[in-house]
Amino acid sequence: MTVAWDTSAPTTGRVRFGAGAGAGLVVPEADLPCSTHHEVAFPALPVSAEYRYGIAWSPCAEWIPGNDRFERWSPAGSVRPPPLPGRPLVFFAYGDTRAYPERHTRVVQAMLRDAETRGWPAFVLNTGDLTTTGTAETEWREQFFQPLAPLLARVPFVPVFGNHDAQDEDWFLRFRLPGNEAWFSFRAGDAEVFVLDAYARFAPGTPQLRWLEESLAASTAPWRIVALHIPLRSCAANRLRRRTADRLAEWLGPILFRGGVRLVLAGHDHLYGRTVLDGGLTVVTLGGGGAPTYEAREPADGEVCVSALNFARVEIDARRLRLHALDPDGNTLDEFELTREPEAVRADSIPALPDAAPSPDPAAPEGADRAATVLDSPPEGDAPCDQPSP
């Protein structure tokens, strides 16, 4: 795990960290060079231990090498490493937190209340679109850091790359993520989470798809979860969004099913949705983190489509996965459970691979690495509901 922070002006910094609630803030310490962005990886500590840390900073002009007078200390933070295999796992998931900080704050406060009542999560997963464009530091401060501050201080944060995030050239510099940071996986408890870049190519032989197929084949986790920005089935009333999701599902769905994936978490549509694809792949849309809420379509049998701010608490053990979706007032939007012993699947029920992979953006030039503007705004006459959710 890594602790990272940004300052409005270049500063030097220091981090103190240790283990155990009674250990206080202890050595070792790490001194950092002069910069506006800092990050320090925690040393290896026992999984059962609680990391305690503090951050100090000083304007570069006031810094003297070897001088230990750092008077601007942050409040002490604490965080736990994710559980080892065989141990229960809890995490929060939500997304599309851009544009309206007061709405994002409502969702974060609801997560904090849930954590205090039912236990703290091992991490928070955001399904993408963290800010409106990310090109202005005020956006990061007002839309991301300020609403999330009490949660970020003690819970690791895992972001997914969204179309609005693509406008920020420094997006990948803001986080310390595994692998190439655009697509990666990590193990926590009995789950392995595979984070994808929905705007990179999924054609056969492309780096991301090759990595995904190889990683799924090598995974030993009882539960395999995929997170990406675009859902594989859309609950939005917007027809173009539904077509984009269906095309992505046509190609990616069979690969995920064959790789043993049981759950897909997505965003992009600013609402809550749940559906099950052919073969038993459950797709959940968690795009109600604060952005303008979209109108939901009428759900089919077995589906849930709700236009509301939302987040989900996911609880996993060796045999069961439970997802509880709530609105900021604590009302249940959806609740379901998956078991590790799926019903026998006939060979002819496994979705077949199409002949060619669709691009998320049909207008993207051939060979482009990423197409990041697909359906950024609904077409005229099919606009989102801009009123806050009840």
Short mmCIF file of C-alpha atoms in Angstrom, two decimals:
data_model
loop_
_atom_site.label_atom_id
_atom_site.label_comp_id
_atom_site.label_asym_id
_atom_site.label_seq_id
_atom_site.Cartn_x
_atom_site.Cartn_y
_atom_site.Cartn_z
CA MET A 1 0.00 0.00 0.00
CA THR A 2 1.04 3.58 -0.65
CA VAL A 3 0.19 6.89 0.97
CA ALA A 4 0.09 9.80 -1.50
CA TRP A 5 -0.79 13.47 -1.26
CA ASP A 6 -0.67 16.66 -3.31
CA THR A 7 0.06 20.24 -2.25
CA SER A 8 -0.85 23.48 -4.02
CA ALA A 9 2.79 24.66 -3.98
CA PRO A 10 6.05 22.68 -4.03
CA THR A 11 6.85 21.27 -0.60
CA THR A 12 9.11 18.75 0.99
CA GLY A 13 7.60 16.14 3.25
CA ARG A 14 8.06 13.41 5.79
CA VAL A 15 6.04 10.33 6.64
CA ARG A 16 6.10 8.42 9.90
CA PHE A 17 4.49 5.02 10.09
CA GLY A 18 4.28 2.07 12.41
CA ALA A 19 2.10 -0.87 13.41
CA GLY A 20 -0.39 -1.31 16.20
CA ALA A 21 -2.89 1.04 17.75
CA GLY A 22 -0.66 1.50 20.77
CA ALA A 23 2.57 1.97 18.85
CA GLY A 24 1.90 5.57 17.99
CA LEU A 25 3.75 7.20 15.14
CA VAL A 26 7.12 5.50 15.11
CA VAL A 27 10.17 5.16 12.89
CA PRO A 28 11.12 4.49 10.17
CA GLU A 29 10.63 7.86 8.52
CA ALA A 30 10.89 8.80 4.87
CA ASP A 31 12.05 12.22 3.70
CA LEU A 32 10.84 13.38 0.31
CA PRO A 33 12.20 15.73 -2.36
CA CYS A 34 10.64 19.07 -3.20
CA SER A 35 7.48 18.54 -5.29
CA THR A 36 3.71 19.12 -5.42
CA HIS A 37 3.04 15.36 -5.50
CA HIS A 38 4.40 12.88 -2.96
CA GLU A 39 3.95 9.17 -2.44
CA VAL A 40 5.54 6.67 -0.07
CA ALA A 41 5.04 2.90 -0.05
CA PHE A 42 4.47 1.36 3.36
CA PRO A 43 7.02 -1.25 4.44
CA ALA A 44 5.87 -4.85 4.80
CA LEU A 45 3.99 -5.30 8.06
CA PRO A 46 1.86 -8.18 9.37
CA VAL A 47 -1.57 -8.34 7.75
CA SER A 48 -3.22 -8.39 11.17
CA ALA A 49 -1.50 -5.14 12.13
CA GLU A 50 -2.96 -1.67 11.83
CA TYR A 51 -0.80 0.83 9.97
CA ARG A 52 -0.64 4.19 11.71
CA TYR A 53 0.86 7.09 9.84
CA GLY A 54 1.35 10.84 9.89
CA ILE A 55 2.38 13.29 7.18
CA ALA A 56 4.39 16.50 7.60
CA TRP A 57 5.21 19.09 4.99
CA SER A 58 7.16 22.32 4.72
CA PRO A 59 7.57 24.90 1.93
CA CYS A 60 10.73 24.14 -0.01
CA ALA A 61 12.17 27.58 0.75
CA GLU A 62 12.04 26.78 4.49
CA TRP A 63 13.51 23.29 4.20
CA ILE A 64 17.05 22.63 5.37
CA PRO A 65 18.47 19.13 4.80
CA GLY A 66 18.84 17.37 8.14
CA ASN A 67 16.52 19.80 9.94
CA ASP A 68 13.72 17.86 11.65
CA ARG A 69 11.48 20.88 12.32
CA PHE A 70 8.35 19.93 10.36
CA GLU A 71 5.58 21.77 12.15
CA ARG A 72 2.74 21.18 9.69
CA TRP A 73 1.70 17.64 10.67
CA SER A 74 -1.51 16.11 9.42
CA PRO A 75 -3.86 14.34 11.84
CA ALA A 76 -2.78 10.75 12.42
CA GLY A 77 -4.29 8.25 10.00
CA SER A 78 -4.69 4.49 10.22
CA VAL A 79 -5.30 1.73 7.69
CA ARG A 80 -5.20 -2.07 7.55
CA PRO A 81 -3.77 -4.24 4.76
CA PRO A 82 -6.31 -6.32 2.80
CA PRO A 83 -7.09 -9.75 4.27
CA LEU A 84 -5.20 -12.88 3.27
CA PRO A 85 -6.85 -15.73 1.33
CA GLY A 86 -9.27 -17.64 3.51
CA ARG A 87 -10.30 -14.56 5.48
CA PRO A 88 -13.58 -12.63 5.00
CA LEU A 89 -13.44 -9.57 2.75
CA VAL A 90 -15.57 -6.42 2.77
CA PHE A 91 -15.23 -3.57 0.29
CA PHE A 92 -17.25 -0.59 -0.93
CA ALA A 93 -17.89 0.17 -4.60
CA TYR A 94 -19.34 3.26 -6.26
CA GLY A 95 -18.50 5.60 -9.13
CA ASP A 96 -19.11 8.68 -11.28
CA THR A 97 -18.31 11.13 -8.51
CA ARG A 98 -17.69 14.11 -10.77
CA ALA A 99 -19.25 17.58 -10.97
CA TYR A 100 -21.35 17.89 -7.79
CA PRO A 101 -19.26 17.78 -4.58
CA GLU A 102 -22.26 18.13 -2.28
CA ARG A 103 -23.85 15.00 -3.80
CA HIS A 104 -20.56 13.12 -3.63
CA THR A 105 -20.27 14.15 0.02
CA ARG A 106 -23.70 12.66 0.76
CA VAL A 107 -22.61 9.31 -0.62
CA VAL A 108 -19.30 9.36 1.27
CA GLN A 109 -21.06 10.22 4.53
CA ALA A 110 -23.40 7.27 3.97
CA MET A 111 -20.41 4.97 3.48
CA LEU A 112 -18.84 6.28 6.68
CA ARG A 113 -22.04 5.59 8.62
CA ASP A 114 -22.19 2.09 7.18
CA ALA A 115 -18.54 1.47 8.05
CA GLU A 116 -19.04 2.63 11.63
CA THR A 117 -22.13 0.44 12.00
CA ARG A 118 -21.21 -2.75 10.13
CA GLY A 119 -17.42 -2.64 9.95
CA TRP A 120 -14.77 -0.94 7.85
CA PRO A 121 -14.02 -2.07 4.29
CA ALA A 122 -10.64 -3.33 3.13
CA PHE A 123 -10.74 -0.87 0.22
CA VAL A 124 -13.01 1.44 -1.79
CA LEU A 125 -13.39 0.82 -5.52
CA ASN A 126 -14.44 3.75 -7.74
CA THR A 127 -15.78 2.68 -11.15
CA GLY A 128 -14.49 5.81 -12.92
CA ASP A 129 -15.10 9.48 -13.74
CA LEU A 130 -13.57 10.83 -10.55
CA THR A 131 -13.76 14.48 -11.67
CA THR A 132 -15.30 16.45 -14.53
CA THR A 133 -12.07 16.79 -16.51
CA GLY A 134 -9.27 16.57 -13.94
CA THR A 135 -7.39 19.31 -15.77
CA ALA A 136 -7.85 21.85 -12.96
CA GLU A 137 -6.50 21.31 -9.46
CA THR A 138 -9.65 22.94 -8.07
CA GLU A 139 -11.67 20.04 -9.49
CA TRP A 140 -9.51 17.49 -7.71
CA ARG A 141 -9.70 19.44 -4.49
CA GLU A 142 -13.44 20.16 -4.53
CA GLN A 143 -14.84 17.10 -6.29
CA PHE A 144 -12.47 14.40 -5.01
CA PHE A 145 -10.22 15.15 -2.05
CA GLN A 146 -12.55 17.21 0.12
CA PRO A 147 -15.59 14.89 -0.09
CA LEU A 148 -13.45 11.75 0.30
CA ALA A 149 -11.00 13.01 2.95
CA PRO A 150 -12.40 11.12 5.97
CA LEU A 151 -12.53 7.87 4.01
CA LEU A 152 -9.17 8.27 2.25
CA ALA A 153 -7.45 8.76 5.61
CA ARG A 154 -8.05 5.14 6.60
CA VAL A 155 -9.22 3.08 3.59
CA PRO A 156 -7.16 2.22 0.46
CA PHE A 157 -8.67 3.64 -2.74
CA VAL A 158 -8.78 1.78 -6.07
CA PRO A 159 -9.76 3.89 -9.13
CA VAL A 160 -11.02 2.68 -12.51
CA PHE A 161 -10.22 4.75 -15.61
CA GLY A 162 -13.29 6.54 -17.06
CA ASN A 163 -13.95 8.70 -20.11
CA HIS A 164 -13.88 11.95 -18.09
CA ASP A 165 -10.60 10.84 -16.51
CA ALA A 166 -9.05 10.59 -19.97
CA GLN A 167 -8.97 14.37 -20.25
CA ASP A 168 -6.41 14.61 -17.43
CA GLU A 169 -2.91 13.93 -18.77
CA ASP A 170 -1.65 13.51 -15.19
CA TRP A 171 -4.34 11.03 -14.08
CA PHE A 172 -1.97 8.07 -13.87
CA LEU A 173 0.59 10.15 -11.98
CA ARG A 174 -1.87 10.74 -9.16
CA PHE A 175 -2.14 7.10 -8.12
CA ARG A 176 0.27 4.25 -7.38
CA LEU A 177 -1.43 1.22 -8.93
CA PRO A 178 -0.21 -2.28 -9.83
CA GLY A 179 1.00 -3.32 -13.29
CA ASN A 180 0.77 -0.67 -15.99
CA GLU A 181 -1.91 1.11 -13.89
CA ALA A 182 -4.47 1.11 -16.74
CA TRP A 183 -5.34 -2.57 -16.29
CA PHE A 184 -4.23 -4.64 -13.34
CA SER A 185 -5.38 -7.14 -10.73
CA PHE A 186 -4.97 -7.60 -7.00
CA ARG A 187 -5.90 -10.29 -4.48
CA ALA A 188 -7.83 -9.57 -1.29
CA GLY A 189 -9.25 -12.39 0.81
CA ASP A 190 -10.88 -14.99 -1.43
CA ALA A 191 -11.39 -12.54 -4.32
CA GLU A 192 -9.20 -11.32 -7.15
CA VAL A 193 -10.25 -8.04 -8.72
CA PHE A 194 -9.37 -7.40 -12.37
CA VAL A 195 -9.50 -3.69 -13.27
CA LEU A 196 -9.86 -2.95 -17.00
CA ASP A 197 -9.53 0.12 -19.20
CA ALA A 198 -12.82 0.22 -21.11
CA TYR A 199 -11.32 2.62 -23.66
CA ALA A 200 -8.42 0.43 -24.74
CA ARG A 201 -8.85 -2.09 -27.53
CA PHE A 202 -10.30 -5.54 -26.82
CA ALA A 203 -9.48 -7.06 -30.23
CA PRO A 204 -7.74 -10.48 -30.24
CA GLY A 205 -4.04 -10.17 -29.52
CA THR A 206 -4.22 -6.66 -28.05
CA PRO A 207 -2.16 -6.22 -24.88
CA GLN A 208 -5.09 -5.77 -22.49
CA LEU A 209 -7.09 -8.72 -23.79
CA ARG A 210 -4.06 -10.99 -23.84
CA TRP A 211 -3.23 -9.96 -20.27
CA LEU A 212 -6.84 -10.52 -19.15
CA GLU A 213 -7.12 -14.01 -20.62
CA GLU A 214 -3.76 -15.06 -19.21
CA SER A 215 -4.47 -13.55 -15.78
CA LEU A 216 -7.90 -15.18 -15.51
CA ALA A 217 -6.43 -18.54 -16.50
CA ALA A 218 -3.71 -18.21 -13.85
CA SER A 219 -5.99 -17.00 -11.05
CA THR A 220 -6.55 -19.31 -8.08
CA ALA A 221 -9.05 -17.02 -6.34
CA PRO A 222 -12.46 -18.57 -5.61
CA TRP A 223 -14.10 -15.29 -6.66
CA ARG A 224 -13.06 -13.34 -9.75
CA ILE A 225 -14.48 -9.85 -10.12
CA VAL A 226 -14.01 -7.49 -13.06
CA ALA A 227 -14.27 -3.70 -12.74
CA LEU A 228 -14.44 -1.32 -15.70
CA HIS A 229 -16.18 1.94 -16.50
CA ILE A 230 -18.67 0.93 -19.20
CA PRO A 231 -21.29 -1.63 -18.08
CA LEU A 232 -21.93 -4.79 -20.08
CA ARG A 233 -25.65 -4.10 -19.88
CA SER A 234 -27.14 -0.61 -19.51
CA CYS A 235 -30.11 0.37 -17.37
CA ALA A 236 -30.17 3.87 -18.87
CA ALA A 237 -33.17 5.02 -20.87
CA ASN A 238 -30.69 6.37 -23.43
CA ARG A 239 -30.72 3.97 -26.40
CA LEU A 240 -27.18 4.76 -27.55
CA ARG A 241 -25.78 3.87 -24.15
CA ARG A 242 -27.63 0.55 -24.27
CA ARG A 243 -26.22 -0.25 -27.71
CA THR A 244 -22.66 0.52 -26.59
CA ALA A 245 -23.04 -1.73 -23.54
CA ASP A 246 -24.56 -4.55 -25.60
CA ARG A 247 -21.69 -4.45 -28.09
CA LEU A 248 -19.12 -4.60 -25.30
CA ALA A 249 -20.97 -7.52 -23.69
CA GLU A 250 -21.08 -9.38 -27.00
CA TRP A 251 -17.31 -9.56 -27.08
CA LEU A 252 -16.16 -9.37 -23.48
CA GLY A 253 -18.94 -11.41 -21.83
CA PRO A 254 -17.89 -14.83 -23.18
CA ILE A 255 -14.26 -14.21 -22.25
CA LEU A 256 -15.18 -13.30 -18.69
CA PHE A 257 -17.53 -16.25 -18.37
CA ARG A 258 -14.91 -18.70 -19.62
CA GLY A 259 -12.42 -17.14 -17.20
CA GLY A 260 -14.62 -17.88 -14.20
CA VAL A 261 -15.76 -14.30 -13.54
CA ARG A 262 -19.02 -14.13 -11.59
CA LEU A 263 -19.42 -10.38 -11.04
CA VAL A 264 -18.77 -7.26 -13.12
CA LEU A 265 -18.82 -3.81 -11.47
CA ALA A 266 -19.18 -0.76 -13.71
CA GLY A 267 -20.24 2.89 -13.79
CA HIS A 268 -20.75 5.35 -16.68
CA ASP A 269 -24.56 5.31 -16.31
CA HIS A 270 -25.46 7.56 -13.39
CA LEU A 271 -27.84 5.17 -11.64
CA TYR A 272 -27.97 1.71 -10.07
CA GLY A 273 -28.51 -1.37 -12.21
CA ARG A 274 -28.25 -5.14 -11.98
CA THR A 275 -28.74 -7.73 -14.69
CA VAL A 276 -27.51 -11.25 -15.46
CA LEU A 277 -26.01 -12.06 -18.86
CA ASP A 278 -26.29 -15.41 -20.61
CA GLY A 279 -24.11 -17.91 -18.82
CA GLY A 280 -24.73 -16.45 -15.36
CA LEU A 281 -22.51 -13.35 -15.34
CA THR A 282 -23.94 -10.72 -12.97
CA VAL A 283 -23.40 -7.11 -14.08
CA VAL A 284 -23.87 -4.30 -11.55
CA THR A 285 -23.79 -0.60 -12.46
CA LEU A 286 -22.75 1.72 -9.63
CA GLY A 287 -22.73 5.16 -11.25
CA GLY A 288 -24.54 7.11 -8.56
CA GLY A 289 -21.58 8.69 -6.78
CA GLY A 290 -22.66 12.29 -7.31
CA ALA A 291 -22.85 13.08 -11.03
CA PRO A 292 -26.25 14.10 -12.50
CA THR A 293 -28.61 11.15 -12.18
CA TYR A 294 -29.80 9.49 -15.40
CA GLU A 295 -33.30 8.32 -16.19
CA ALA A 296 -33.57 4.54 -15.80
CA ARG A 297 -35.33 2.31 -18.30
CA GLU A 298 -38.06 -0.14 -17.31
CA PRO A 299 -36.28 -3.25 -15.97
CA ALA A 300 -36.92 -6.65 -17.49
CA ASP A 301 -37.75 -9.67 -15.34
CA GLY A 302 -34.91 -10.35 -12.92
CA GLU A 303 -33.34 -6.92 -13.42
CA VAL A 304 -33.07 -3.93 -11.10
CA CYS A 305 -32.84 -0.40 -12.57
CA VAL A 306 -33.08 2.55 -10.17
CA SER A 307 -32.35 6.24 -10.78
CA ALA A 308 -30.65 7.22 -7.50
CA LEU A 309 -27.37 8.09 -5.85
CA ASN A 310 -25.84 4.86 -4.58
CA PHE A 311 -22.98 2.78 -3.29
CA ALA A 312 -22.58 -0.92 -2.58
CA ARG A 313 -21.18 -2.91 0.31
CA VAL A 314 -19.72 -6.20 -0.94
CA GLU A 315 -19.05 -9.04 1.52
CA ILE A 316 -17.17 -12.15 0.42
CA ASP A 317 -16.13 -15.41 2.03
CA ALA A 318 -15.06 -18.72 0.54
CA ARG A 319 -18.61 -19.78 -0.37
CA ARG A 320 -20.72 -16.64 -0.75
CA LEU A 321 -20.65 -13.15 -2.24
CA ARG A 322 -23.23 -10.68 -0.98
CA LEU A 323 -23.87 -7.24 -2.45
CA HIS A 324 -26.02 -4.66 -0.67
CA ALA A 325 -26.74 -1.46 -2.64
CA LEU A 326 -27.95 1.58 -0.71
CA ASP A 327 -28.83 5.21 -1.31
CA PRO A 328 -27.32 8.02 0.84
CA ASP A 329 -30.22 7.79 3.31
CA GLY A 330 -29.51 4.13 4.00
CA ASN A 331 -32.45 2.80 2.01
CA THR A 332 -31.87 -0.53 0.29
CA LEU A 333 -31.92 -0.33 -3.51
CA ASP A 334 -30.96 -3.95 -4.08
CA GLU A 335 -29.55 -6.94 -2.24
CA PHE A 336 -28.46 -10.29 -3.63
CA GLU A 337 -26.17 -13.23 -2.97
CA LEU A 338 -24.07 -15.42 -5.23
CA THR A 339 -22.82 -18.83 -4.16
CA ARG A 340 -19.61 -20.47 -5.23
CA GLU A 341 -21.40 -23.58 -6.46
CA PRO A 342 -23.14 -22.35 -9.63
CA GLU A 343 -25.71 -24.55 -11.29
CA ALA A 344 -24.37 -26.87 -13.97
CA VAL A 345 -24.08 -25.02 -17.26
CA ARG A 346 -24.80 -26.77 -20.54
CA ALA A 347 -22.09 -26.39 -23.15
CA ASP A 348 -24.57 -24.84 -25.57
CA SER A 349 -25.43 -22.13 -23.03
CA ILE A 350 -21.92 -20.68 -23.02
CA PRO A 351 -21.93 -17.53 -25.18
CA ALA A 352 -19.92 -17.87 -28.37
CA LEU A 353 -17.13 -15.47 -29.26
CA PRO A 354 -17.98 -13.10 -32.12
CA ASP A 355 -15.79 -12.95 -35.20
CA ALA A 356 -14.52 -9.44 -34.48
CA ALA A 357 -14.23 -7.27 -31.40
CA PRO A 358 -16.18 -4.01 -31.28
CA SER A 359 -14.44 -0.79 -30.38
CA PRO A 360 -16.06 1.26 -27.60
CA ASP A 361 -15.91 4.17 -30.03
CA PRO A 362 -16.77 3.28 -33.64
CA ALA A 363 -15.38 6.63 -34.81
CA ALA A 364 -11.95 6.07 -33.26
CA PRO A 365 -9.08 5.84 -35.75
CA GLU A 366 -7.71 2.38 -36.44
CA GLY A 367 -4.79 1.58 -34.17
CA ALA A 368 -5.64 4.20 -31.55
CA ASP A 369 -4.71 3.02 -28.07
CA ARG A 370 -7.69 4.54 -26.36
CA ALA A 371 -11.03 6.03 -27.42
CA ALA A 372 -12.10 8.10 -24.46
CA THR A 373 -14.99 10.23 -25.60
CA VAL A 374 -17.68 7.63 -26.32
CA LEU A 375 -21.13 8.81 -25.27
CA ASP A 376 -19.75 11.54 -23.04
CA SER A 377 -23.12 13.29 -23.24
CA PRO A 378 -26.49 11.80 -24.23
CA PRO A 379 -27.94 12.99 -27.54
CA GLU A 380 -30.38 15.85 -27.49
CA GLY A 381 -33.82 14.75 -26.39
CA ASP A 382 -32.50 11.92 -24.21
CA ALA A 383 -30.77 13.93 -21.50
CA PRO A 384 -30.02 12.83 -17.94
CA CYS A 385 -32.16 13.82 -15.00
CA ASP A 386 -30.20 16.70 -13.49
CA GLN A 387 -32.28 16.90 -10.32
CA PRO A 388 -30.70 15.36 -7.23
CA SER A 389 -31.93 11.91 -6.34
CA PRO A 390 -34.42 11.74 -3.50
#
